[in-house]
Amino acid sequence: MARKTRFVWLGVILLGTGVLLGVQVGAYMSDDNTYESLKKLEDAFLVVTQKYVEDVSSSQLAESAIKGMLKELDPHSVYIDAERMRQVNEDFNASFEGIGISYELIPGPENRDTLAVLNPLPGGPSEDVGLLSGDRIVEVDGKSAIGFTNEDVQRSLKGPGGTTVDVTVRRPGYARKLSFTITRDKIPINTLDAAYMLDGQTGFVKLNRFARTTHSEFRSALRQLNSAGMQRLVLDLRGNAGGYRDMAVRVSDELLPAGKLIVSTQGRFADTNEEFRSRSGGLFETKPVIVLVDENSASASEIVAGALQDHDRALIVGRRTFGKGLVQQQFVLNDGSSLRVTVSKYYTPSGRLIQTPYLNGDRQAYYTSKWEQMEEDAAADRESAISSIPDSLKYRTDGGRLVLGGGGIVPDFIVYSDTLSPLMQTILAKGLERSFVRDWLDKRGSDFKSEWSDRRNEFFSDFEVKGEDLTDFVEFAGRNSVTIREGAERTVLGPDEEPTEFTTADFAADTALIKSLIKGRIAWRIYDRSAWYPVYRTFDTVLQEAMLLWTEAEEMAYTEAARG
């Protein structure tokens, strides 16, 4: 059985279910105590603003008061200031206005980082004018871009559609600078990272979140894969922190026959109690499905996984999901900031509460408990989890299979990623493979990219990282303070150690993985992010384990289809 990953990032996006432009607060003030409390808050606010020894910002006081109120509630009721709200809206509207590049900041001396183009987005304004992957943007509107921060990039390159920005770039292999005038436009932000065939019958779809365009992207991917002969589907929701509930419902609907309950909500007021059911016309309603999840799959991802598991439409493979099952409603305030307040809770079709337990007002304990749960899960398998859980948290699917409550979605098959070696941890932490590939491509200029640009499938099957490339990588690592010396012993880390010296035995053990990493990074830079996944699959142990489970997935799918 594969082992667990040592490092996990719990970057869970807090999710709303909609925007309420106005609310009649009086409808919820049912007694005099509410009015008295509001009056008390108003009086305190006036005393501080009018009598305090120094000038105080009334807006900061108001924000502090709001944050203080929400701090006493559940972990997912939050205040979002106006600036952050604009960024959130861009993310979940799945578009923004700008020049259309993905970029990186190459570290330089004295914080003088260089802005480099990772990829011009397909069909975007930068691609139209001829910007290429690897270009270094050195000037924006006649001013130096050396030392730009991420905030500088956003401020300089984003802007209203139809406006222009002048950029000057240095292109590897060119002696002189190149200048471009780029007209900003609306840029889509895709929520689908990859959609391709793993083999002659298995489709693979990777979703990174659930935004406004997710259903249309997913539906297009299903059409494409169906046309390619897909007979079974892997839906990868690992790391997907959620998004719009409606998108989760629609994605589930594509995989379920008509009339199936997808998710229900229950709250304090009747108007928050809802049921969402599937309709006819899904593009993949009966054939086998496997869903990959992990501890960073949350909210909308858990709606999809829970619905497909409860209706025996998919095997769930991976690790217990985050357990974010509280429904926030968004209330927009007069300055563009927002409150996201929990109004109900999510339940799967079998009646499982998705939310993990919490205590109001203790957010630190809540997130600490997540780490503790992951450690417990890592030491257990599904059988021991079943034996340790009370009967009140045991539920049955449509077909009578046992599924577990208690928060999050517990997979049907628990699989942990292999623990990375000390050498691989160091390579990834320092980003050595990324920097090496950037330099490797710079040395080869545009000829290498031109050779492979129209041969994507051939690249995956035919391109190989050669021995001399690995030798160059070892030398590159040495120049970046990571030494590979002769030695037959593997490096063993003590607690909190960060070694910079490894042995040739370490390198030999990880050679295949290092070659795949380098090849994957080259593919990403030549094509786009989606090109990473066909290479990454070669060392994706969870996916490899899932591919051994099709007998179980097919038996369940066809039994459920026959049952109707």
Coordinates of C-alpha atoms in Angstrom, one line a residue:
M1 CA 0.0 0.0 0.0
A2 CA 1.3 3.5 -0.8
R3 CA 2.3 5.7 2.0
K4 CA 1.2 9.2 3.0
T5 CA 2.6 12.5 1.8
R6 CA 4.6 14.3 4.5
F7 CA 3.6 17.8 3.7
V8 CA 0.0 18.9 3.1
W9 CA -1.3 22.4 2.4
L10 CA -4.7 23.1 3.9
G11 CA -5.4 26.1 1.7
V12 CA -9.2 25.8 1.8
I13 CA -11.1 28.5 0.0
L14 CA -14.0 29.8 2.0
L15 CA -17.0 29.5 -0.2
G16 CA -20.3 31.3 -0.6
T17 CA -23.5 30.0 -2.3
G18 CA -24.7 33.3 -3.8
V19 CA -24.9 37.0 -3.5
L20 CA -27.7 38.7 -1.7
L21 CA -27.8 42.4 -2.7
G22 CA -30.1 43.5 0.0
V23 CA -31.5 42.0 3.2
Q24 CA -34.3 43.1 5.5
V25 CA -32.5 42.9 8.8
G26 CA -35.7 43.6 10.7
A27 CA -37.2 40.3 9.6
Y28 CA -34.7 38.6 11.8
M29 CA -34.9 40.9 14.8
S30 CA -37.7 39.2 16.7
D31 CA -37.3 40.6 20.1
D32 CA -36.3 43.7 22.0
N33 CA -32.9 42.2 23.1
T34 CA -31.7 42.4 19.5
Y35 CA -32.5 46.2 19.3
E36 CA -30.9 46.7 22.7
S37 CA -27.7 45.0 21.6
L38 CA -27.5 47.0 18.5
K39 CA -28.0 50.2 20.5
K40 CA -25.2 49.2 22.9
L41 CA -22.8 48.6 20.0
E42 CA -23.7 51.9 18.5
D43 CA -23.2 53.7 21.8
A44 CA -19.8 52.1 22.3
F45 CA -18.7 53.0 18.7
L46 CA -19.6 56.7 19.2
V47 CA -17.8 56.9 22.6
V48 CA -14.6 55.5 21.1
T49 CA -14.7 57.7 18.0
Q50 CA -15.6 60.9 19.9
K51 CA -13.8 60.6 23.2
Y52 CA -10.7 58.5 22.6
V53 CA -7.4 60.4 23.3
E54 CA -6.2 60.0 19.7
D55 CA -7.9 60.0 16.3
V56 CA -9.1 56.6 15.3
S57 CA -10.3 55.3 12.0
S58 CA -14.1 54.7 12.1
S59 CA -13.8 52.3 9.2
Q60 CA -11.1 50.3 11.0
L61 CA -13.2 50.2 14.2
A62 CA -16.2 49.0 12.2
E63 CA -14.1 46.2 10.5
S64 CA -12.7 45.2 13.9
A65 CA -16.2 45.0 15.4
I66 CA -17.4 42.9 12.5
K67 CA -14.4 40.5 12.7
G68 CA -15.0 40.3 16.5
M69 CA -18.6 39.2 16.0
L70 CA -17.8 36.6 13.5
K71 CA -14.9 35.3 15.5
E72 CA -17.4 34.0 18.0
L73 CA -19.2 31.9 15.4
D74 CA -18.2 28.9 13.3
P75 CA -14.9 28.7 11.5
H76 CA -16.3 29.5 8.1
S77 CA -18.3 32.7 8.8
V78 CA -16.0 35.4 7.6
Y79 CA -15.7 39.1 6.6
I80 CA -14.0 39.9 3.3
D81 CA -12.8 43.4 2.7
A82 CA -13.6 45.2 -0.6
E83 CA -10.2 44.7 -2.2
R84 CA -10.1 41.0 -1.4
M85 CA -13.7 40.7 -2.6
R86 CA -12.8 42.0 -6.0
Q87 CA -10.1 39.3 -6.3
V88 CA -12.5 36.6 -5.1
N89 CA -15.1 37.7 -7.7
E90 CA -12.6 37.4 -10.5
D91 CA -11.6 33.9 -9.3
F92 CA -15.1 32.6 -9.1
N93 CA -16.5 34.5 -12.1
A94 CA -13.7 32.6 -13.9
S95 CA -12.5 35.7 -15.8
F96 CA -10.6 39.0 -15.5
E97 CA -9.4 41.7 -17.8
G98 CA -5.7 41.9 -18.6
I99 CA -3.0 40.8 -21.1
G100 CA -3.5 37.0 -20.7
I101 CA -0.3 35.4 -19.4
S102 CA 0.7 33.0 -16.6
Y103 CA 4.0 34.2 -15.2
E104 CA 6.7 33.6 -12.6
L105 CA 9.0 35.9 -10.7
I106 CA 12.6 34.8 -11.1
P107 CA 14.5 35.6 -7.8
G108 CA 17.2 38.2 -8.3
P109 CA 19.8 39.9 -6.0
E110 CA 18.5 42.4 -3.5
N111 CA 14.9 41.5 -4.2
R112 CA 15.2 42.6 -7.9
D113 CA 13.1 39.8 -9.3
T114 CA 12.6 39.3 -13.0
L115 CA 9.1 38.9 -14.4
A116 CA 9.1 36.0 -16.8
V117 CA 6.3 34.6 -19.0
L118 CA 5.4 31.0 -18.3
N119 CA 2.7 30.7 -21.0
P120 CA 0.7 33.2 -23.0
L121 CA -2.9 32.0 -22.5
P122 CA -4.3 30.5 -25.7
G123 CA -6.4 33.0 -27.7
G124 CA -5.4 35.9 -25.4
P125 CA -4.0 39.3 -26.3
S126 CA -0.4 38.4 -25.4
E127 CA -0.4 35.3 -27.7
D128 CA -2.0 37.4 -30.5
V129 CA 0.9 39.9 -30.5
G130 CA 3.6 37.2 -30.3
L131 CA 4.7 37.0 -26.6
L132 CA 6.4 33.7 -26.0
S133 CA 7.0 31.4 -23.0
G134 CA 10.4 32.3 -21.5
D135 CA 10.2 36.0 -22.4
R136 CA 11.5 38.3 -19.6
I137 CA 9.3 41.4 -19.2
V138 CA 11.8 44.2 -18.4
E139 CA 9.7 47.3 -18.9
V140 CA 6.0 48.2 -18.6
D141 CA 4.8 51.5 -20.1
G142 CA 8.4 52.7 -20.3
K143 CA 9.2 52.0 -16.6
S144 CA 11.5 49.2 -15.4
A145 CA 9.8 46.0 -14.3
I146 CA 12.9 44.6 -12.6
G147 CA 12.0 44.1 -8.9
F148 CA 8.3 43.8 -9.5
T149 CA 6.2 42.1 -6.8
N150 CA 3.0 40.1 -7.5
E151 CA 1.1 43.2 -6.6
D152 CA 3.1 45.3 -9.1
V153 CA 2.3 42.8 -11.8
Q154 CA -1.4 42.8 -11.1
R155 CA -1.6 46.6 -10.9
S156 CA 0.5 47.1 -14.1
L157 CA -0.8 44.4 -16.4
K158 CA -4.5 44.0 -15.4
G159 CA -6.9 46.8 -16.5
P160 CA -10.1 47.5 -18.4
G161 CA -10.6 45.7 -21.7
G162 CA -9.8 47.9 -24.7
T163 CA -7.0 49.7 -22.9
T164 CA -3.4 49.2 -24.0
V165 CA -0.1 48.5 -22.2
D166 CA 3.4 48.7 -23.7
V167 CA 5.8 45.9 -22.7
T168 CA 9.5 45.4 -23.5
V169 CA 11.0 42.0 -23.2
R170 CA 14.3 40.2 -23.4
R171 CA 14.0 37.0 -25.3
P172 CA 16.6 34.2 -24.9
G173 CA 18.7 34.0 -28.0
Y174 CA 17.9 37.5 -29.2
A175 CA 20.5 40.3 -28.8
R176 CA 18.1 43.2 -28.7
K177 CA 15.0 43.9 -26.7
L178 CA 11.6 43.4 -28.3
S179 CA 8.6 45.8 -27.8
F180 CA 4.9 45.0 -27.9
T181 CA 1.7 47.0 -27.5
I182 CA -0.9 44.7 -26.0
T183 CA -4.6 45.6 -25.9
R184 CA -6.2 44.2 -22.7
D185 CA -9.2 42.0 -23.0
K186 CA -11.4 39.7 -21.0
I187 CA -9.4 36.6 -20.0
P188 CA -11.0 33.3 -19.0
I189 CA -9.7 31.5 -15.9
N190 CA -10.2 27.8 -16.6
T191 CA -11.3 25.6 -13.8
L192 CA -10.5 22.4 -15.7
D193 CA -6.8 21.6 -15.5
A194 CA -6.8 18.6 -17.8
A195 CA -9.0 16.3 -19.9
Y196 CA -7.4 13.5 -21.8
M197 CA -7.4 9.7 -22.3
L198 CA -5.3 7.7 -19.9
D199 CA -5.6 4.7 -22.3
G200 CA -8.0 3.5 -25.0
Q201 CA -11.0 3.5 -22.8
T202 CA -10.3 5.6 -19.7
G203 CA -10.9 9.3 -19.6
F204 CA -9.3 11.6 -17.0
V205 CA -10.7 15.0 -15.9
K206 CA -9.0 17.3 -13.3
L207 CA -11.0 20.2 -11.8
N208 CA -9.2 22.7 -9.7
R209 CA -12.4 24.5 -8.3
F210 CA -16.1 25.1 -9.0
A211 CA -16.6 28.5 -10.6
R212 CA -19.2 29.9 -13.0
T213 CA -17.8 28.1 -16.0
T214 CA -17.1 24.7 -14.5
H215 CA -20.2 22.9 -15.7
S216 CA -19.7 24.1 -19.3
E217 CA -16.0 23.1 -19.2
F218 CA -16.8 19.7 -17.7
R219 CA -19.6 19.1 -20.2
S220 CA -17.2 20.0 -23.1
A221 CA -14.6 17.7 -21.7
L222 CA -17.1 14.8 -21.4
R223 CA -18.1 15.3 -25.1
Q224 CA -14.5 15.3 -26.2
L225 CA -13.7 12.2 -24.2
N226 CA -16.8 10.4 -25.3
S227 CA -15.9 11.1 -28.9
A228 CA -12.4 9.6 -28.2
G229 CA -14.0 6.3 -27.0
M230 CA -14.3 6.8 -23.2
Q231 CA -15.9 3.9 -21.4
R232 CA -14.9 4.8 -17.9
L233 CA -13.9 8.1 -16.2
V234 CA -11.5 9.2 -13.5
L235 CA -12.6 12.5 -12.0
D236 CA -9.8 14.1 -10.0
L237 CA -10.9 16.4 -7.2
R238 CA -7.7 16.3 -5.2
G239 CA -6.8 19.8 -3.9
N240 CA -10.2 21.2 -5.1
A241 CA -11.3 23.4 -2.3
G242 CA -14.8 23.9 -3.7
G243 CA -16.7 26.8 -5.0
Y244 CA -20.3 27.4 -6.2
R245 CA -22.8 24.8 -5.0
D246 CA -24.8 25.0 -8.2
M247 CA -21.7 24.0 -10.2
A248 CA -21.2 20.9 -7.9
V249 CA -24.9 20.0 -8.5
R250 CA -24.6 20.3 -12.2
V251 CA -21.3 18.3 -12.4
S252 CA -23.0 15.6 -10.3
D253 CA -26.0 15.8 -12.6
E254 CA -23.9 14.8 -15.6
L255 CA -23.0 11.5 -13.9
L256 CA -26.4 10.6 -12.3
P257 CA -29.7 9.4 -13.8
A258 CA -32.7 11.6 -13.3
G259 CA -34.4 12.1 -10.0
K260 CA -31.5 11.3 -7.7
L261 CA -31.0 13.5 -4.6
I262 CA -27.6 15.2 -4.9
V263 CA -27.4 17.3 -1.7
S264 CA -29.8 18.8 0.9
T265 CA -29.4 21.7 3.2
Q266 CA -30.9 22.2 6.6
G267 CA -30.8 25.5 8.6
R268 CA -32.5 27.6 11.2
F269 CA -35.1 29.1 8.8
A270 CA -37.4 27.2 6.4
D271 CA -36.1 29.1 3.4
T272 CA -32.6 27.6 4.0
N273 CA -33.9 24.0 3.8
E274 CA -33.5 22.8 0.2
E275 CA -33.1 19.6 -1.8
F276 CA -31.2 19.4 -5.2
R277 CA -31.9 16.6 -7.5
S278 CA -30.6 15.3 -10.8
R279 CA -32.4 15.7 -14.1
S280 CA -32.2 13.7 -17.3
G281 CA -29.7 14.3 -20.1
G282 CA -26.4 13.7 -18.3
L283 CA -23.5 12.8 -20.6
F284 CA -22.1 10.0 -18.5
E285 CA -24.9 8.6 -16.4
T286 CA -24.2 4.8 -16.3
K287 CA -20.6 3.9 -17.1
P288 CA -18.0 3.4 -14.3
V289 CA -16.5 6.4 -12.5
I290 CA -13.7 6.7 -10.0
V291 CA -13.3 9.9 -8.0
L292 CA -10.0 10.9 -6.5
V293 CA -10.1 13.0 -3.3
D294 CA -7.7 14.1 -0.5
E295 CA -7.7 16.2 2.6
N296 CA -7.8 19.4 0.5
S297 CA -11.0 18.4 -1.3
A298 CA -13.7 20.5 0.3
S299 CA -17.2 21.8 0.1
A300 CA -18.4 21.6 -3.5
S301 CA -16.0 18.7 -4.1
E302 CA -17.5 16.9 -1.1
I303 CA -21.0 17.4 -2.5
V304 CA -20.0 15.6 -5.7
A305 CA -18.0 12.8 -4.0
G306 CA -20.8 12.3 -1.4
A307 CA -23.6 12.1 -4.0
L308 CA -21.8 9.7 -6.3
Q309 CA -20.8 7.5 -3.4
D310 CA -24.2 7.3 -1.8
H311 CA -25.9 6.4 -5.1
D312 CA -23.2 3.8 -6.0
R313 CA -22.2 5.8 -9.1
A314 CA -18.5 6.0 -8.3
L315 CA -15.8 4.5 -6.2
I316 CA -14.1 7.2 -4.0
V317 CA -10.4 6.7 -3.8
G318 CA -7.7 8.6 -1.8
R319 CA -7.9 10.2 1.6
R320 CA -10.7 11.6 3.8
T321 CA -11.8 15.0 2.6
F322 CA -11.6 18.2 4.5
G323 CA -15.2 18.2 6.0
K324 CA -16.4 21.7 5.1
G325 CA -20.2 21.3 5.1
L326 CA -21.4 24.7 6.2
V327 CA -23.3 26.8 3.7
Q328 CA -22.5 30.5 3.6
Q329 CA -24.7 33.2 2.3
Q330 CA -23.0 36.3 1.1
F331 CA -24.2 39.7 2.2
V332 CA -22.7 42.6 0.3
L333 CA -22.0 45.8 2.4
N334 CA -22.2 49.3 1.2
D335 CA -18.4 49.6 0.5
G336 CA -18.2 46.4 -1.6
S337 CA -17.0 44.3 1.3
S338 CA -19.0 41.2 2.2
L339 CA -20.1 39.1 5.1
R340 CA -20.3 35.3 4.5
V341 CA -22.5 34.0 7.2
T342 CA -23.3 30.3 7.7
V343 CA -27.1 29.8 7.2
S344 CA -27.3 26.0 6.8
K345 CA -25.5 22.7 6.7
Y346 CA -24.9 20.2 3.8
Y347 CA -26.1 16.6 4.0
T348 CA -25.3 13.9 1.5
P349 CA -28.2 11.8 0.1
S350 CA -27.8 9.1 2.7
G351 CA -28.1 11.7 5.5
R352 CA -24.4 12.2 6.3
L353 CA -23.4 15.6 7.6
I354 CA -20.4 16.7 5.6
Q355 CA -19.1 19.2 8.2
T356 CA -16.6 18.0 10.8
P357 CA -17.3 18.9 14.4
Y358 CA -16.3 22.3 15.7
L359 CA -16.7 24.6 18.7
N360 CA -18.0 28.2 18.0
G361 CA -15.3 30.7 18.7
D362 CA -12.3 28.4 18.6
R363 CA -10.9 28.4 15.1
Q364 CA -7.4 27.4 16.1
A365 CA -8.7 24.2 17.7
Y366 CA -10.8 23.5 14.6
Y367 CA -7.8 23.6 12.2
T368 CA -5.5 21.8 14.7
S369 CA -8.1 19.0 14.8
K370 CA -7.8 18.7 11.0
W371 CA -4.1 17.9 11.3
E372 CA -4.8 15.5 14.1
Q373 CA -7.5 13.7 12.1
M374 CA -5.1 13.4 9.2
E375 CA -2.5 11.8 11.5
E376 CA -5.1 9.4 12.8
D377 CA -6.3 8.5 9.3
A378 CA -2.7 7.9 8.1
A379 CA -2.3 5.3 10.8
A380 CA -5.5 3.5 10.0
D381 CA -7.2 1.7 7.1
R382 CA -10.9 1.6 6.2
E383 CA -11.5 -1.5 8.3
S384 CA -10.1 0.0 11.4
A385 CA -12.0 3.2 10.7
I386 CA -15.3 1.2 10.5
S387 CA -14.6 -0.6 13.8
S388 CA -13.8 2.6 15.7
I389 CA -16.8 4.6 14.5
P390 CA -20.2 4.5 16.4
D391 CA -23.2 2.9 14.8
S392 CA -24.9 6.3 14.7
L393 CA -22.3 7.5 12.1
K394 CA -22.7 4.5 9.8
Y395 CA -24.9 4.9 6.8
R396 CA -25.9 2.8 3.7
T397 CA -25.8 3.6 0.0
D398 CA -28.6 2.8 -2.4
G399 CA -27.1 -0.6 -2.9
G400 CA -26.5 -1.3 0.8
R401 CA -22.8 -0.5 0.9
L402 CA -21.5 0.9 4.2
V403 CA -20.4 4.5 4.2
L404 CA -19.1 6.5 7.1
G405 CA -20.1 9.8 8.7
G406 CA -18.4 12.0 11.2
G407 CA -17.3 14.7 8.8
G408 CA -15.8 14.7 5.4
I409 CA -16.1 11.9 2.8
V410 CA -14.3 8.7 3.8
P411 CA -13.1 7.0 0.6
D412 CA -14.1 3.4 -0.4
F413 CA -10.4 2.7 -0.8
I414 CA -8.0 4.7 1.3
V415 CA -4.7 5.3 -0.5
Y416 CA -1.8 7.5 0.7
S417 CA 0.8 9.1 -1.6
D418 CA 4.4 7.8 -1.3
T419 CA 6.5 9.7 1.2
L420 CA 9.0 11.8 -0.7
S421 CA 12.7 11.1 -0.1
P422 CA 14.9 13.8 1.6
L423 CA 16.4 14.6 -1.8
M424 CA 13.1 15.0 -3.5
Q425 CA 11.8 17.2 -0.7
T426 CA 14.8 19.4 -1.1
I427 CA 14.5 19.6 -4.9
L428 CA 10.8 20.5 -4.7
A429 CA 11.2 22.9 -1.8
K430 CA 13.9 24.9 -3.6
G431 CA 12.1 24.6 -7.0
L432 CA 15.3 23.3 -8.6
E433 CA 13.6 21.4 -11.4
R434 CA 11.6 24.5 -12.4
S435 CA 14.7 26.7 -12.5
F436 CA 16.7 24.1 -14.3
V437 CA 14.1 23.6 -17.0
R438 CA 13.9 27.4 -17.5
D439 CA 17.6 27.6 -18.1
W440 CA 17.6 24.4 -20.2
L441 CA 15.0 25.9 -22.5
D442 CA 16.7 29.3 -22.7
K443 CA 19.9 27.6 -24.0
R444 CA 17.9 25.9 -26.7
G445 CA 16.1 29.0 -27.8
S446 CA 12.9 28.9 -29.9
D447 CA 14.1 26.0 -32.1
F448 CA 13.3 23.3 -29.5
K449 CA 9.8 24.7 -28.9
S450 CA 9.2 24.9 -32.6
E451 CA 10.3 21.3 -33.1
W452 CA 7.7 20.1 -30.6
S453 CA 4.9 22.7 -30.5
D454 CA 2.6 20.8 -32.9
R455 CA 3.6 17.3 -31.7
R456 CA 2.1 17.2 -28.3
N457 CA 1.2 13.5 -28.2
E458 CA 4.6 12.6 -29.7
F459 CA 6.3 14.6 -26.9
F460 CA 4.6 12.5 -24.3
S461 CA 5.5 9.2 -25.9
D462 CA 8.9 10.0 -27.5
F463 CA 10.7 12.7 -25.7
E464 CA 13.2 11.5 -23.1
V465 CA 15.4 13.3 -20.6
K466 CA 18.9 12.0 -21.4
G467 CA 21.8 11.1 -19.3
E468 CA 23.7 14.3 -20.1
D469 CA 20.6 16.3 -19.0
L470 CA 20.8 14.6 -15.6
T471 CA 24.5 15.4 -15.4
D472 CA 23.6 19.0 -16.1
F473 CA 20.9 18.9 -13.4
V474 CA 23.4 17.6 -10.8
E475 CA 25.8 20.4 -11.7
F476 CA 23.0 23.0 -11.6
A477 CA 21.9 21.7 -8.2
G478 CA 25.5 22.1 -7.0
R479 CA 25.6 25.7 -8.1
N480 CA 22.4 26.2 -6.1
S481 CA 23.8 24.7 -2.8
V482 CA 22.5 21.2 -3.2
T483 CA 25.5 18.8 -3.6
I484 CA 25.4 15.2 -4.8
R485 CA 28.6 13.4 -3.7
E486 CA 29.8 9.8 -4.2
G487 CA 28.2 7.4 -1.6
A488 CA 26.4 4.2 -1.4
E489 CA 24.3 5.1 1.7
R490 CA 20.9 6.7 1.5
T491 CA 20.3 10.0 3.4
V492 CA 18.2 9.7 6.6
L493 CA 16.7 12.9 8.0
G494 CA 16.3 13.7 11.7
P495 CA 13.5 16.0 13.0
D496 CA 13.6 19.4 11.4
E497 CA 16.8 18.7 9.4
E498 CA 17.2 20.5 6.1
P499 CA 20.2 18.8 4.4
T500 CA 22.0 20.2 1.4
E501 CA 24.3 17.3 0.7
F502 CA 23.2 13.9 -0.7
T503 CA 24.7 10.8 -2.1
T504 CA 24.8 9.2 -5.6
A505 CA 22.7 6.5 -4.0
D506 CA 20.0 9.0 -3.2
F507 CA 20.1 10.3 -6.8
A508 CA 20.0 6.8 -8.3
A509 CA 16.9 5.9 -6.3
D510 CA 15.1 9.0 -7.4
T511 CA 16.4 9.2 -11.0
A512 CA 13.1 8.1 -12.6
L513 CA 11.1 10.6 -10.6
I514 CA 13.6 13.4 -11.4
K515 CA 13.4 12.6 -15.1
S516 CA 9.6 12.8 -15.0
L517 CA 9.7 16.0 -13.1
I518 CA 12.0 17.6 -15.7
K519 CA 9.9 16.3 -18.6
G520 CA 6.7 17.5 -17.0
R521 CA 8.1 21.0 -16.5
I522 CA 9.3 21.1 -20.1
A523 CA 5.8 20.1 -21.3
W524 CA 4.2 22.8 -19.1
R525 CA 6.4 25.5 -20.6
I526 CA 6.1 24.3 -24.2
Y527 CA 2.3 23.8 -24.1
D528 CA 0.4 24.7 -21.0
R529 CA -0.5 23.5 -17.5
S530 CA -2.6 20.6 -18.8
A531 CA 0.5 19.1 -20.4
W532 CA 1.9 18.4 -16.9
Y533 CA -0.7 15.7 -16.0
P534 CA 0.1 13.1 -18.7
V535 CA 3.7 13.1 -17.4
Y536 CA 2.8 13.4 -13.7
R537 CA 0.7 10.2 -13.9
T538 CA 3.8 8.1 -14.2
F539 CA 4.6 8.8 -10.5
D540 CA 1.0 9.5 -9.2
T541 CA 0.7 6.5 -6.9
V542 CA -2.9 7.3 -6.0
L543 CA -4.0 7.3 -9.6
Q544 CA -2.0 4.1 -10.2
E545 CA -3.8 2.4 -7.3
A546 CA -7.1 3.6 -8.6
M547 CA -6.5 2.1 -12.1
L548 CA -6.4 -1.3 -10.4
L549 CA -9.9 -0.9 -9.1
W550 CA -11.9 -1.0 -12.3
T551 CA -13.4 -4.4 -11.7
E552 CA -15.1 -3.2 -8.5
A553 CA -16.1 0.1 -10.2
E554 CA -17.6 -1.6 -13.2
E555 CA -19.5 -4.2 -11.1
M556 CA -21.0 -1.4 -9.0
A557 CA -21.9 0.8 -11.9
Y558 CA -23.6 -1.8 -14.0
T559 CA -25.5 -3.2 -10.9
E560 CA -26.7 0.3 -10.1
A561 CA -27.7 0.9 -13.8
A562 CA -29.7 -2.4 -13.8
R563 CA -31.4 -1.5 -10.5
G564 CA -32.4 1.9 -12.1

